[in-house]
Amino acid sequence: MRFEDVELGDELPVEHPDTSLPKIEQWCEAADQHFARFVDHEAAKAEGLPGALVPGIMSQGFLLAMIHRWAPGCTVHKIDTVFRGPLVIETELTITGAVTDTDDETRMAEIDLTIATEEGRTGVIGTALVSFAG
Amino acid sequence: MSEENPLDLEAIRSEWLGVEFDERTFEPEASRMIAWAEACGETDPRFLDENHPDFQAPPNMTTIFNSGRFLPEGFPNIGSGFGIDGGKTVECLAPIRAGDVLTGTATIADVFDKTGRSGTMVFIVQRMTFSNQSGEPVSVVDWKTIRGI
């Protein structure tokens, strides 16, 4: 995808990231984040949480992977995410993105990002600044 | 200082913004970079194939390379406990390669308040600025923590 191919309002293909326990455990190992609240529903509930949580930084990784799939070879220059509510592992999350600005001078696009729960509640919002390979 | 917020945030900002209070080194390993990318559903070979000519760390991997200290020694007590995670911003300045030796420097980037239905909340932004072994800036990460007062 080239900058010229991108238009204001373009939507990235909707994705449903893998939130299975093995994937969460793999990320926790790679990130050296060994907290029961990420991998053990009962331990998380004992902390007052609705269940084991997808780590916030991992959810940011889901969004980056979506952007890289949408625009192969692109570069993400900045990503900003705000965690608005818990995302529980082993549930179906829906991640979306839409182009909200393009800059002819820098040849970058700004993308609005969201992650929603099965119930339709928004758990993460964010933006990313992206340049393109072509 | 406002009626809602008894803290003198201007004085705190004046004294603490930009003050470097910690420095650490980090060495990202290829195996961890790949495992992280795979777990997040990455399919771009730049992040998965160690032999790719542009193999690099996932752009937000520096978010886990944080300082052992969240706040500088002597920083005023604001609220209680560690606060709520208010989100993270990552600025990617250059690719991070396996075997790079990154130096991260911690500063307080901002302190500000917002007042809403649940009262006044103070936002503390801790910034880690990373350079590689050549001194090239590669990443800037802001951690926002929210504390009630």
GROMACS .gro file of N, CA and C in nm, chain A residues 22-69:
model
  144
   22PRO      N    1  -0.278  -1.995   2.601
   22PRO     CA    2  -0.139  -2.018   2.556
   22PRO      C    3  -0.075  -1.893   2.495
   23LYS      N    4  -0.153  -1.814   2.421
   23LYS     CA    5  -0.097  -1.691   2.363
   23LYS      C    6  -0.062  -1.589   2.471
   24ILE      N    7  -0.152  -1.578   2.570
   24ILE     CA    8  -0.125  -1.483   2.679
   24ILE      C    9   0.000  -1.528   2.755
   25GLU      N   10   0.010  -1.658   2.779
   25GLU     CA   11   0.129  -1.710   2.850
   25GLU      C   12   0.255  -1.685   2.769
   26GLN      N   13   0.245  -1.702   2.637
   26GLN     CA   14   0.362  -1.679   2.551
   26GLN      C   15   0.408  -1.534   2.561
   27TRP      N   16   0.311  -1.442   2.557
   27TRP     CA   17   0.348  -1.300   2.566
   27TRP      C   18   0.408  -1.268   2.704
   28CYS      N   19   0.344  -1.320   2.808
   28CYS     CA   20   0.395  -1.292   2.944
   28CYS      C   21   0.538  -1.341   2.960
   29GLU      N   22   0.567  -1.457   2.901
   29GLU     CA   23   0.704  -1.512   2.909
   29GLU      C   24   0.800  -1.420   2.833
   30ALA      N   25   0.760  -1.380   2.710
   30ALA     CA   26   0.847  -1.295   2.628
   30ALA      C   27   0.869  -1.158   2.694
   31ALA      N   28   0.765  -1.110   2.762
   31ALA     CA   29   0.771  -0.976   2.822
   31ALA      C   30   0.818  -0.980   2.967
   32ASP      N   31   0.839  -1.102   3.018
   32ASP     CA   32   0.882  -1.118   3.158
   32ASP      C   33   0.781  -1.051   3.253
   33GLN      N   34   0.655  -1.071   3.221
   33GLN     CA   35   0.547  -1.013   3.303
   33GLN      C   36   0.470  -1.129   3.368
   34HIS      N   37   0.520  -1.173   3.480
   34HIS     CA   38   0.463  -1.293   3.542
   34HIS      C   39   0.367  -1.254   3.655
   35PHE      N   40   0.243  -1.224   3.616
   35PHE     CA   41   0.141  -1.185   3.712
   35PHE      C   42   0.021  -1.276   3.696
   36ALA      N   43  -0.027  -1.328   3.809
   36ALA     CA   44  -0.140  -1.423   3.804
   36ALA      C   45  -0.263  -1.360   3.742
   37ARG      N   46  -0.279  -1.229   3.755
   37ARG     CA   47  -0.401  -1.165   3.704
   37ARG      C   48  -0.412  -1.175   3.551
   38PHE      N   49  -0.301  -1.210   3.483
   38PHE     CA   50  -0.306  -1.224   3.338
   38PHE      C   51  -0.339  -1.367   3.292
   39VAL      N   52  -0.319  -1.463   3.379
   39VAL     CA   53  -0.329  -1.604   3.333
   39VAL      C   54  -0.421  -1.690   3.419
   40ASP      N   55  -0.473  -1.635   3.526
   40ASP     CA   56  -0.551  -1.716   3.620
   40ASP      C   57  -0.680  -1.640   3.654
   41HIS      N   58  -0.793  -1.692   3.603
   41HIS     CA   59  -0.921  -1.622   3.625
   41HIS      C   60  -0.952  -1.607   3.774
   42GLU      N   61  -0.929  -1.714   3.850
   42GLU     CA   62  -0.965  -1.709   3.992
   42GLU      C   63  -0.880  -1.606   4.067
   43ALA      N   64  -0.751  -1.603   4.035
   43ALA     CA   65  -0.662  -1.506   4.101
   43ALA      C   66  -0.705  -1.364   4.064
   44ALA      N   67  -0.743  -1.344   3.939
   44ALA     CA   68  -0.787  -1.211   3.896
   44ALA      C   69  -0.915  -1.171   3.968
   45LYS      N   70  -1.010  -1.267   3.980
   45LYS     CA   71  -1.136  -1.236   4.047
   45LYS      C   72  -1.112  -1.202   4.194
   46ALA      N   73  -1.013  -1.268   4.253
   46ALA     CA   74  -0.980  -1.238   4.393
   46ALA      C   75  -0.930  -1.095   4.409
   47GLU      N   76  -0.879  -1.037   4.299
   47GLU     CA   77  -0.835  -0.896   4.302
   47GLU      C   78  -0.949  -0.801   4.266
   48GLY      N   79  -1.068  -0.858   4.246
   48GLY     CA   80  -1.182  -0.774   4.213
   48GLY      C   81  -1.200  -0.750   4.064
   49LEU      N   82  -1.127  -0.824   3.983
   49LEU     CA   83  -1.136  -0.809   3.838
   49LEU      C   84  -1.238  -0.908   3.782
   50PRO      N   85  -1.291  -0.882   3.663
   50PRO     CA   86  -1.393  -0.973   3.608
   50PRO      C   87  -1.338  -1.106   3.561
   51GLY      N   88  -1.209  -1.118   3.547
   51GLY     CA   89  -1.144  -1.240   3.501
   51GLY      C   90  -1.001  -1.206   3.468
   52ALA      N   91  -0.924  -1.306   3.422
   52ALA     CA   92  -0.785  -1.278   3.386
   52ALA      C   93  -0.781  -1.177   3.271
   53LEU      N   94  -0.688  -1.085   3.280
   53LEU     CA   95  -0.687  -0.970   3.187
   53LEU      C   96  -0.584  -0.985   3.075
   54VAL      N   97  -0.623  -0.943   2.957
   54VAL     CA   98  -0.524  -0.926   2.850
   54VAL      C   99  -0.433  -0.810   2.892
   55PRO      N  100  -0.301  -0.833   2.899
   55PRO     CA  101  -0.213  -0.722   2.938
   55PRO      C  102  -0.230  -0.603   2.843
   56GLY      N  103  -0.231  -0.483   2.901
   56GLY     CA  104  -0.252  -0.363   2.819
   56GLY      C  105  -0.150  -0.350   2.707
   57ILE      N  106  -0.025  -0.381   2.737
   57ILE     CA  107   0.079  -0.367   2.634
   57ILE      C  108   0.059  -0.469   2.523
   58MET      N  109   0.009  -0.588   2.559
   58MET     CA  110  -0.019  -0.689   2.457
   58MET      C  111  -0.131  -0.642   2.365
   59SER      N  112  -0.232  -0.577   2.425
   59SER     CA  113  -0.342  -0.527   2.341
   59SER      C  114  -0.291  -0.422   2.242
   60GLN      N  115  -0.193  -0.344   2.285
   60GLN     CA  116  -0.129  -0.249   2.194
   60GLN      C  117  -0.060  -0.325   2.079
   61GLY      N  118  -0.003  -0.441   2.114
   61GLY     CA  119   0.060  -0.526   2.011
   61GLY      C  120  -0.040  -0.579   1.910
   62PHE      N  121  -0.163  -0.612   1.956
   62PHE     CA  122  -0.268  -0.656   1.862
   62PHE      C  123  -0.293  -0.546   1.757
   63LEU      N  124  -0.299  -0.421   1.806
   63LEU     CA  125  -0.328  -0.309   1.716
   63LEU      C  126  -0.214  -0.289   1.616
   64LEU      N  127  -0.090  -0.302   1.663
   64LEU     CA  128   0.024  -0.287   1.572
   64LEU      C  129   0.023  -0.396   1.465
   65ALA      N  130  -0.008  -0.520   1.506
   65ALA     CA  131  -0.012  -0.630   1.409
   65ALA      C  132  -0.120  -0.604   1.304
   66MET      N  133  -0.234  -0.551   1.346
   66MET     CA  134  -0.341  -0.519   1.252
   66MET      C  135  -0.293  -0.414   1.149
   67ILE      N  136  -0.225  -0.312   1.197
   67ILE     CA  137  -0.176  -0.207   1.107
   67ILE      C  138  -0.074  -0.264   1.008
   68HIS      N  139   0.017  -0.347   1.057
   68HIS     CA  140   0.118  -0.407   0.968
   68HIS      C  141   0.055  -0.497   0.862
   69ARG      N  142  -0.056  -0.562   0.898
   69ARG     CA  143  -0.125  -0.648   0.799
   69ARG      C  144  -0.198  -0.563   0.694
   0.00000   0.00000   0.00000
